[in-house]
């Protein structure tokens, strides 16, 4: 029960921000030259004035921006995200179809980045300024500095085109008729390259933070005390240093959810994955206001939810932090 | 004639290719006996909003739906009109009545028979009211009579040239079932995303953002066809990723120049693929330079001619387009055999000295800093070559003292800037030629188009002579006279120069050599693929 109140309170606190974001985005897109009919006509290679006029009516673009904004907000109150102009069906249905690939991609990439970042960060911190540290830090820097689309494309060329080990893109074998574990394995096989691509950049950040935070914590008094009372080094590292060094890492998860959604736009486009990121990109290009606002709305909810979980994790890692305050 | 190294390489490459694959031999010789079965995977770059070719005329729609839904007529390898759902046609003497005989024994995928009532409904309710380009073509269509189940008589209030109508119907004559659409909101009909037609393949599944699947129609009217079990279209937005999908065997075909120019060039050397403009002759495009006559400098024809003289088009084609194109001679491309004027030549060839002289003559002398005036250039981003051409224009014009500022927008925004708010001095994008000048070319010149209609005359330019030529040609039923009118139009437009078509370009297909009977008709990517098969 306390958990639910907490969650409800978080959501309520985020609502004004969400409303401002949605209204702001709506107005921002009004300022962008060209509407969804312009984009459609561009896509089909031209149309004459009567067709264009009729399409404007069809998409309700003949009404004023303010009346459409009010209409949108009113529908939002009823939890109705409207119709998607590109897909011709309710935005919520379009988004629900697109959430699983993005969640899977982000979740796996996050786990990979967090896991490897943590281990490599610990190794680097324990061997600080010796060759493993230099190697790991340099690699981290390279990963961080390389754009993800480049990683993705290189991955495709090496592992899909040249070696032929992994598929070049897509979310599962088309019409394979696979079920159960075979289906899951098929999706995992298709997601390997995209997940690694997305994870590499974030890996670098986790690695650097873990290393720095390990080094910082290991100089604190309680670590010296632990050593002084004769605890074995492994226990000092796992029980005392690691647990405290993890706090900034957990903070980072919450902060990076948003960034990762952004990164998934590129990765989903390169690997032709049907996720939220690509949907957002397409709705911007097609000026599909309802879909774009829907994606922003759902993404914002996602970020709020993950940050809420992060807060709960905090309390678990460090009992001094009480989630209720 | 001076040949550069690239031209030499290109022409020898072209010779080698044609020696290895003489156009027809390549389509048939490898063939032997068609093999039943197999799945053809096709790359598509962007997802269409609806899959209904009788509501949306666009190659992006055709490349998928023409396998499911058929048009009244199609084109053969030489671009001539051949029967499909219509088997014969005839025009009355006055050109106002066109009678179509329809194929008998054709069934919709849901089992109902295809009849003249379907054609009547499509023509009056969809082609005349909703279908882009067709609304103008069918403007004077008054009625479609159906004396029997397999005859449709189109009645027009003004004469319509039979050649124009037939050529246009290959693209604008797709028939969807009346019993599915009648009485519904056609734009929101579920069949727009799960198409039902008479074609060789039946719709199976459409996964948004991923793929579309069709399967063989066992009741197809061409007995023994089609050969493939399935066709799968995959949506891959990233051009480089699409090339990788071809190279890794995930897809076997990418049509309509949807890959990067450099990749098209590179795949041409790959022994597993054929890279060809053949089979896409029905669609041609030009790199344009569009002028806004609201700028006083631009309104002077000497200035417009000077701009054209200042730009070295052959150099651009050779170095930026990998040789994929030719300098254009006017608004009708040289592949359009029925209309291309015999004595055509490039109107304002590269000549920098002439450009400078024209500008001086017009009274725009260089100032102390060597500049004459500044122009705002809006690129309309149809393809990756557009920003390249924009930069090339900028640098070329700088050499004759015109400072060009490039204003970059995305696709939709650039269309709005040029064709709606007229917020440009010069613009560059693509013009598409669709087999007959009256389909989508003369709208670029005819006055009276309201603001907001892209790819129409929004230039603040008007010529009574050009308007009259366009209107006369659109209702001239004698093919020879019509041809002469268009030759006159080309001459007049080159003279007045309200717009410049700088290059003449083909769409390229990249196709795996396993795909047989491919690119054997003039609009192959948009045709029904009824005879296409895959070798083992």
PDB file of C-alpha atoms in Angstrom, chain B residues 283-442:
ATOM      1  CA  UNK B 283       9.824   6.910 -64.600  1.00  0.00           C
ATOM      2  CA  UNK B 284      12.529   9.480 -65.154  1.00  0.00           C
ATOM      3  CA  UNK B 285      13.647  12.369 -63.042  1.00  0.00           C
ATOM      4  CA  UNK B 286      15.591  15.601 -63.381  1.00  0.00           C
ATOM      5  CA  UNK B 287      17.637  17.726 -61.019  1.00  0.00           C
ATOM      6  CA  UNK B 288      15.877  21.072 -61.228  1.00  0.00           C
ATOM      7  CA  UNK B 289      16.764  24.683 -60.681  1.00  0.00           C
ATOM      8  CA  UNK B 290      13.543  26.517 -59.866  1.00  0.00           C
ATOM      9  CA  UNK B 291      13.317  30.292 -60.086  1.00  0.00           C
ATOM     10  CA  UNK B 292      11.236  32.670 -58.002  1.00  0.00           C
ATOM     11  CA  UNK B 293      10.134  35.494 -60.303  1.00  0.00           C
ATOM     12  CA  UNK B 294       9.235  37.608 -57.292  1.00  0.00           C
ATOM     13  CA  UNK B 295      12.958  38.460 -57.081  1.00  0.00           C
ATOM     14  CA  UNK B 296      13.655  41.218 -59.607  1.00  0.00           C
ATOM     15  CA  UNK B 297      17.088  39.858 -60.586  1.00  0.00           C
ATOM     16  CA  UNK B 298      15.624  36.400 -61.253  1.00  0.00           C
ATOM     17  CA  UNK B 299      12.743  37.837 -63.270  1.00  0.00           C
ATOM     18  CA  UNK B 300      15.299  38.918 -65.900  1.00  0.00           C
ATOM     19  CA  UNK B 301      15.703  36.056 -68.392  1.00  0.00           C
ATOM     20  CA  UNK B 302      19.377  37.007 -68.925  1.00  0.00           C
ATOM     21  CA  UNK B 303      20.092  36.331 -65.263  1.00  0.00           C
ATOM     22  CA  UNK B 304      18.353  32.931 -65.395  1.00  0.00           C
ATOM     23  CA  UNK B 305      20.307  31.965 -68.493  1.00  0.00           C
ATOM     24  CA  UNK B 306      23.503  33.180 -66.857  1.00  0.00           C
ATOM     25  CA  UNK B 307      22.874  30.881 -63.869  1.00  0.00           C
ATOM     26  CA  UNK B 308      22.525  27.906 -66.210  1.00  0.00           C
ATOM     27  CA  UNK B 309      25.633  28.872 -68.163  1.00  0.00           C
ATOM     28  CA  UNK B 310      27.599  29.035 -64.906  1.00  0.00           C
ATOM     29  CA  UNK B 311      26.894  25.454 -63.844  1.00  0.00           C
ATOM     30  CA  UNK B 312      28.964  22.654 -65.341  1.00  0.00           C
ATOM     31  CA  UNK B 313      26.369  19.874 -65.445  1.00  0.00           C
ATOM     32  CA  UNK B 314      28.533  17.187 -67.144  1.00  0.00           C
ATOM     33  CA  UNK B 315      31.160  17.710 -64.432  1.00  0.00           C
ATOM     34  CA  UNK B 316      28.521  17.338 -61.724  1.00  0.00           C
ATOM     35  CA  UNK B 317      27.127  14.133 -63.234  1.00  0.00           C
ATOM     36  CA  UNK B 318      30.551  12.628 -63.660  1.00  0.00           C
ATOM     37  CA  UNK B 319      31.963  13.502 -60.248  1.00  0.00           C
ATOM     38  CA  UNK B 320      28.961  13.579 -57.928  1.00  0.00           C
ATOM     39  CA  UNK B 321      26.467  11.203 -59.493  1.00  0.00           C
ATOM     40  CA  UNK B 322      28.942   8.475 -60.452  1.00  0.00           C
ATOM     41  CA  UNK B 323      28.004   9.104 -64.052  1.00  0.00           C
ATOM     42  CA  UNK B 324      24.345   8.146 -63.375  1.00  0.00           C
ATOM     43  CA  UNK B 325      22.698  10.731 -65.633  1.00  0.00           C
ATOM     44  CA  UNK B 326      22.858  12.967 -68.708  1.00  0.00           C
ATOM     45  CA  UNK B 327      22.553  16.733 -69.207  1.00  0.00           C
ATOM     46  CA  UNK B 328      18.896  17.508 -69.994  1.00  0.00           C
ATOM     47  CA  UNK B 329      17.751  19.277 -73.129  1.00  0.00           C
ATOM     48  CA  UNK B 330      14.322  20.346 -71.962  1.00  0.00           C
ATOM     49  CA  UNK B 331      11.309  19.246 -70.019  1.00  0.00           C
ATOM     50  CA  UNK B 332      10.862  15.974 -71.926  1.00  0.00           C
ATOM     51  CA  UNK B 333      13.590  13.377 -71.309  1.00  0.00           C
ATOM     52  CA  UNK B 334      15.332  11.678 -74.200  1.00  0.00           C
ATOM     53  CA  UNK B 335      13.966   8.211 -73.259  1.00  0.00           C
ATOM     54  CA  UNK B 336      10.405   9.418 -73.909  1.00  0.00           C
ATOM     55  CA  UNK B 337      10.450   8.303 -77.543  1.00  0.00           C
ATOM     56  CA  UNK B 338       6.903   9.469 -78.329  1.00  0.00           C
ATOM     57  CA  UNK B 339       7.503  13.071 -77.318  1.00  0.00           C
ATOM     58  CA  UNK B 340      11.224  13.863 -77.330  1.00  0.00           C
ATOM     59  CA  UNK B 341      11.799  16.581 -79.982  1.00  0.00           C
ATOM     60  CA  UNK B 342      14.220  15.316 -82.623  1.00  0.00           C
ATOM     61  CA  UNK B 343      16.493  18.355 -82.788  1.00  0.00           C
ATOM     62  CA  UNK B 344      17.005  18.764 -79.021  1.00  0.00           C
ATOM     63  CA  UNK B 345      20.202  20.124 -77.563  1.00  0.00           C
ATOM     64  CA  UNK B 346      21.294  21.452 -74.192  1.00  0.00           C
ATOM     65  CA  UNK B 347      19.837  24.992 -74.188  1.00  0.00           C
ATOM     66  CA  UNK B 348      22.401  26.828 -72.068  1.00  0.00           C
ATOM     67  CA  UNK B 349      25.619  24.832 -71.923  1.00  0.00           C
ATOM     68  CA  UNK B 350      28.427  25.515 -69.485  1.00  0.00           C
ATOM     69  CA  UNK B 351      30.105  28.785 -70.486  1.00  0.00           C
ATOM     70  CA  UNK B 352      31.334  30.948 -67.644  1.00  0.00           C
ATOM     71  CA  UNK B 353      32.399  33.877 -69.826  1.00  0.00           C
ATOM     72  CA  UNK B 354      28.930  33.987 -71.396  1.00  0.00           C
ATOM     73  CA  UNK B 355      27.363  33.906 -67.898  1.00  0.00           C
ATOM     74  CA  UNK B 356      29.471  36.881 -66.776  1.00  0.00           C
ATOM     75  CA  UNK B 357      28.662  38.799 -69.969  1.00  0.00           C
ATOM     76  CA  UNK B 358      24.915  38.186 -69.549  1.00  0.00           C
ATOM     77  CA  UNK B 359      24.983  39.421 -65.967  1.00  0.00           C
ATOM     78  CA  UNK B 360      26.916  42.546 -66.933  1.00  0.00           C
ATOM     79  CA  UNK B 361      24.444  43.154 -69.743  1.00  0.00           C
ATOM     80  CA  UNK B 362      21.550  42.818 -67.310  1.00  0.00           C
ATOM     81  CA  UNK B 363      23.128  45.564 -65.243  1.00  0.00           C
ATOM     82  CA  UNK B 364      24.339  43.448 -62.298  1.00  0.00           C
ATOM     83  CA  UNK B 365      28.020  44.330 -62.344  1.00  0.00           C
ATOM     84  CA  UNK B 366      30.473  43.067 -59.748  1.00  0.00           C
ATOM     85  CA  UNK B 367      30.981  45.416 -56.808  1.00  0.00           C
ATOM     86  CA  UNK B 368      34.309  46.204 -55.136  1.00  0.00           C
ATOM     87  CA  UNK B 369      34.338  42.803 -53.431  1.00  0.00           C
ATOM     88  CA  UNK B 370      33.611  41.098 -56.714  1.00  0.00           C
ATOM     89  CA  UNK B 371      30.000  40.297 -55.791  1.00  0.00           C
ATOM     90  CA  UNK B 372      26.925  40.990 -57.892  1.00  0.00           C
ATOM     91  CA  UNK B 373      23.996  39.983 -55.642  1.00  0.00           C
ATOM     92  CA  UNK B 374      22.983  37.273 -53.191  1.00  0.00           C
ATOM     93  CA  UNK B 375      20.370  34.508 -53.562  1.00  0.00           C
ATOM     94  CA  UNK B 376      18.649  32.209 -51.119  1.00  0.00           C
ATOM     95  CA  UNK B 377      18.682  28.590 -52.290  1.00  0.00           C
ATOM     96  CA  UNK B 378      16.241  26.042 -50.849  1.00  0.00           C
ATOM     97  CA  UNK B 379      17.113  22.386 -51.539  1.00  0.00           C
ATOM     98  CA  UNK B 380      14.080  20.076 -51.647  1.00  0.00           C
ATOM     99  CA  UNK B 381      15.563  16.913 -50.274  1.00  0.00           C
ATOM    100  CA  UNK B 382      14.212  14.188 -52.548  1.00  0.00           C
ATOM    101  CA  UNK B 383      17.497  12.318 -52.530  1.00  0.00           C
ATOM    102  CA  UNK B 384      21.098  12.468 -51.423  1.00  0.00           C
ATOM    103  CA  UNK B 385      22.097  14.151 -54.701  1.00  0.00           C
ATOM    104  CA  UNK B 386      19.982  17.237 -53.942  1.00  0.00           C
ATOM    105  CA  UNK B 387      22.220  18.673 -51.195  1.00  0.00           C
ATOM    106  CA  UNK B 388      25.193  17.828 -53.410  1.00  0.00           C
ATOM    107  CA  UNK B 389      23.722  19.747 -56.327  1.00  0.00           C
ATOM    108  CA  UNK B 390      22.841  22.637 -54.000  1.00  0.00           C
ATOM    109  CA  UNK B 391      26.458  22.901 -52.879  1.00  0.00           C
ATOM    110  CA  UNK B 392      27.611  22.599 -56.475  1.00  0.00           C
ATOM    111  CA  UNK B 393      25.278  25.447 -57.495  1.00  0.00           C
ATOM    112  CA  UNK B 394      26.541  27.527 -54.581  1.00  0.00           C
ATOM    113  CA  UNK B 395      30.172  27.084 -55.566  1.00  0.00           C
ATOM    114  CA  UNK B 396      29.538  27.532 -59.282  1.00  0.00           C
ATOM    115  CA  UNK B 397      27.608  30.746 -58.786  1.00  0.00           C
ATOM    116  CA  UNK B 398      30.243  32.124 -56.400  1.00  0.00           C
ATOM    117  CA  UNK B 399      32.626  32.050 -59.346  1.00  0.00           C
ATOM    118  CA  UNK B 400      30.446  34.441 -61.332  1.00  0.00           C
ATOM    119  CA  UNK B 401      29.967  36.757 -58.368  1.00  0.00           C
ATOM    120  CA  UNK B 402      26.624  35.525 -57.029  1.00  0.00           C
ATOM    121  CA  UNK B 403      26.605  34.716 -53.354  1.00  0.00           C
ATOM    122  CA  UNK B 404      24.283  31.811 -52.564  1.00  0.00           C
ATOM    123  CA  UNK B 405      23.007  31.104 -49.101  1.00  0.00           C
ATOM    124  CA  UNK B 406      21.626  27.569 -48.705  1.00  0.00           C
ATOM    125  CA  UNK B 407      18.631  27.230 -46.381  1.00  0.00           C
ATOM    126  CA  UNK B 408      18.238  23.622 -45.311  1.00  0.00           C
ATOM    127  CA  UNK B 409      14.882  22.159 -44.331  1.00  0.00           C
ATOM    128  CA  UNK B 410      13.626  18.615 -44.099  1.00  0.00           C
ATOM    129  CA  UNK B 411      11.469  17.299 -46.936  1.00  0.00           C
ATOM    130  CA  UNK B 412       8.037  18.488 -45.807  1.00  0.00           C
ATOM    131  CA  UNK B 413       9.340  21.861 -44.666  1.00  0.00           C
ATOM    132  CA  UNK B 414      11.197  22.563 -47.908  1.00  0.00           C
ATOM    133  CA  UNK B 415       8.062  21.822 -49.929  1.00  0.00           C
ATOM    134  CA  UNK B 416       6.114  24.256 -47.776  1.00  0.00           C
ATOM    135  CA  UNK B 417       8.824  26.921 -48.140  1.00  0.00           C
ATOM    136  CA  UNK B 418       8.971  26.697 -51.939  1.00  0.00           C
ATOM    137  CA  UNK B 419       5.433  25.853 -53.000  1.00  0.00           C
ATOM    138  CA  UNK B 420       3.325  27.316 -50.212  1.00  0.00           C
ATOM    139  CA  UNK B 421       5.009  30.402 -48.749  1.00  0.00           C
ATOM    140  CA  UNK B 422       7.332  31.050 -51.746  1.00  0.00           C
ATOM    141  CA  UNK B 423      10.152  31.761 -49.302  1.00  0.00           C
ATOM    142  CA  UNK B 424      13.055  31.214 -51.738  1.00  0.00           C
ATOM    143  CA  UNK B 425      14.931  32.854 -54.584  1.00  0.00           C
ATOM    144  CA  UNK B 426      16.079  29.664 -56.233  1.00  0.00           C
ATOM    145  CA  UNK B 427      15.292  26.062 -55.315  1.00  0.00           C
ATOM    146  CA  UNK B 428      16.565  22.682 -56.400  1.00  0.00           C
ATOM    147  CA  UNK B 429      14.928  19.269 -56.213  1.00  0.00           C
ATOM    148  CA  UNK B 430      13.552  16.597 -58.530  1.00  0.00           C
ATOM    149  CA  UNK B 431      11.038  16.720 -61.321  1.00  0.00           C
ATOM    150  CA  UNK B 432       9.510  13.335 -62.160  1.00  0.00           C
ATOM    151  CA  UNK B 433       8.448  12.527 -65.691  1.00  0.00           C
ATOM    152  CA  UNK B 434       5.786   9.819 -65.904  1.00  0.00           C
ATOM    153  CA  UNK B 435       5.682   8.769 -69.535  1.00  0.00           C
ATOM    154  CA  UNK B 436       3.511  11.595 -70.861  1.00  0.00           C
ATOM    155  CA  UNK B 437       4.080  15.333 -70.306  1.00  0.00           C
ATOM    156  CA  UNK B 438       0.415  15.810 -69.393  1.00  0.00           C
ATOM    157  CA  UNK B 439       0.605  13.498 -66.358  1.00  0.00           C
ATOM    158  CA  UNK B 440       2.921  15.414 -64.053  1.00  0.00           C
ATOM    159  CA  UNK B 441       5.146  17.701 -66.112  1.00  0.00           C
ATOM    160  CA  UNK B 442       2.975  20.447 -67.580  1.00  0.00           C
TER     161      UNK B 442
END
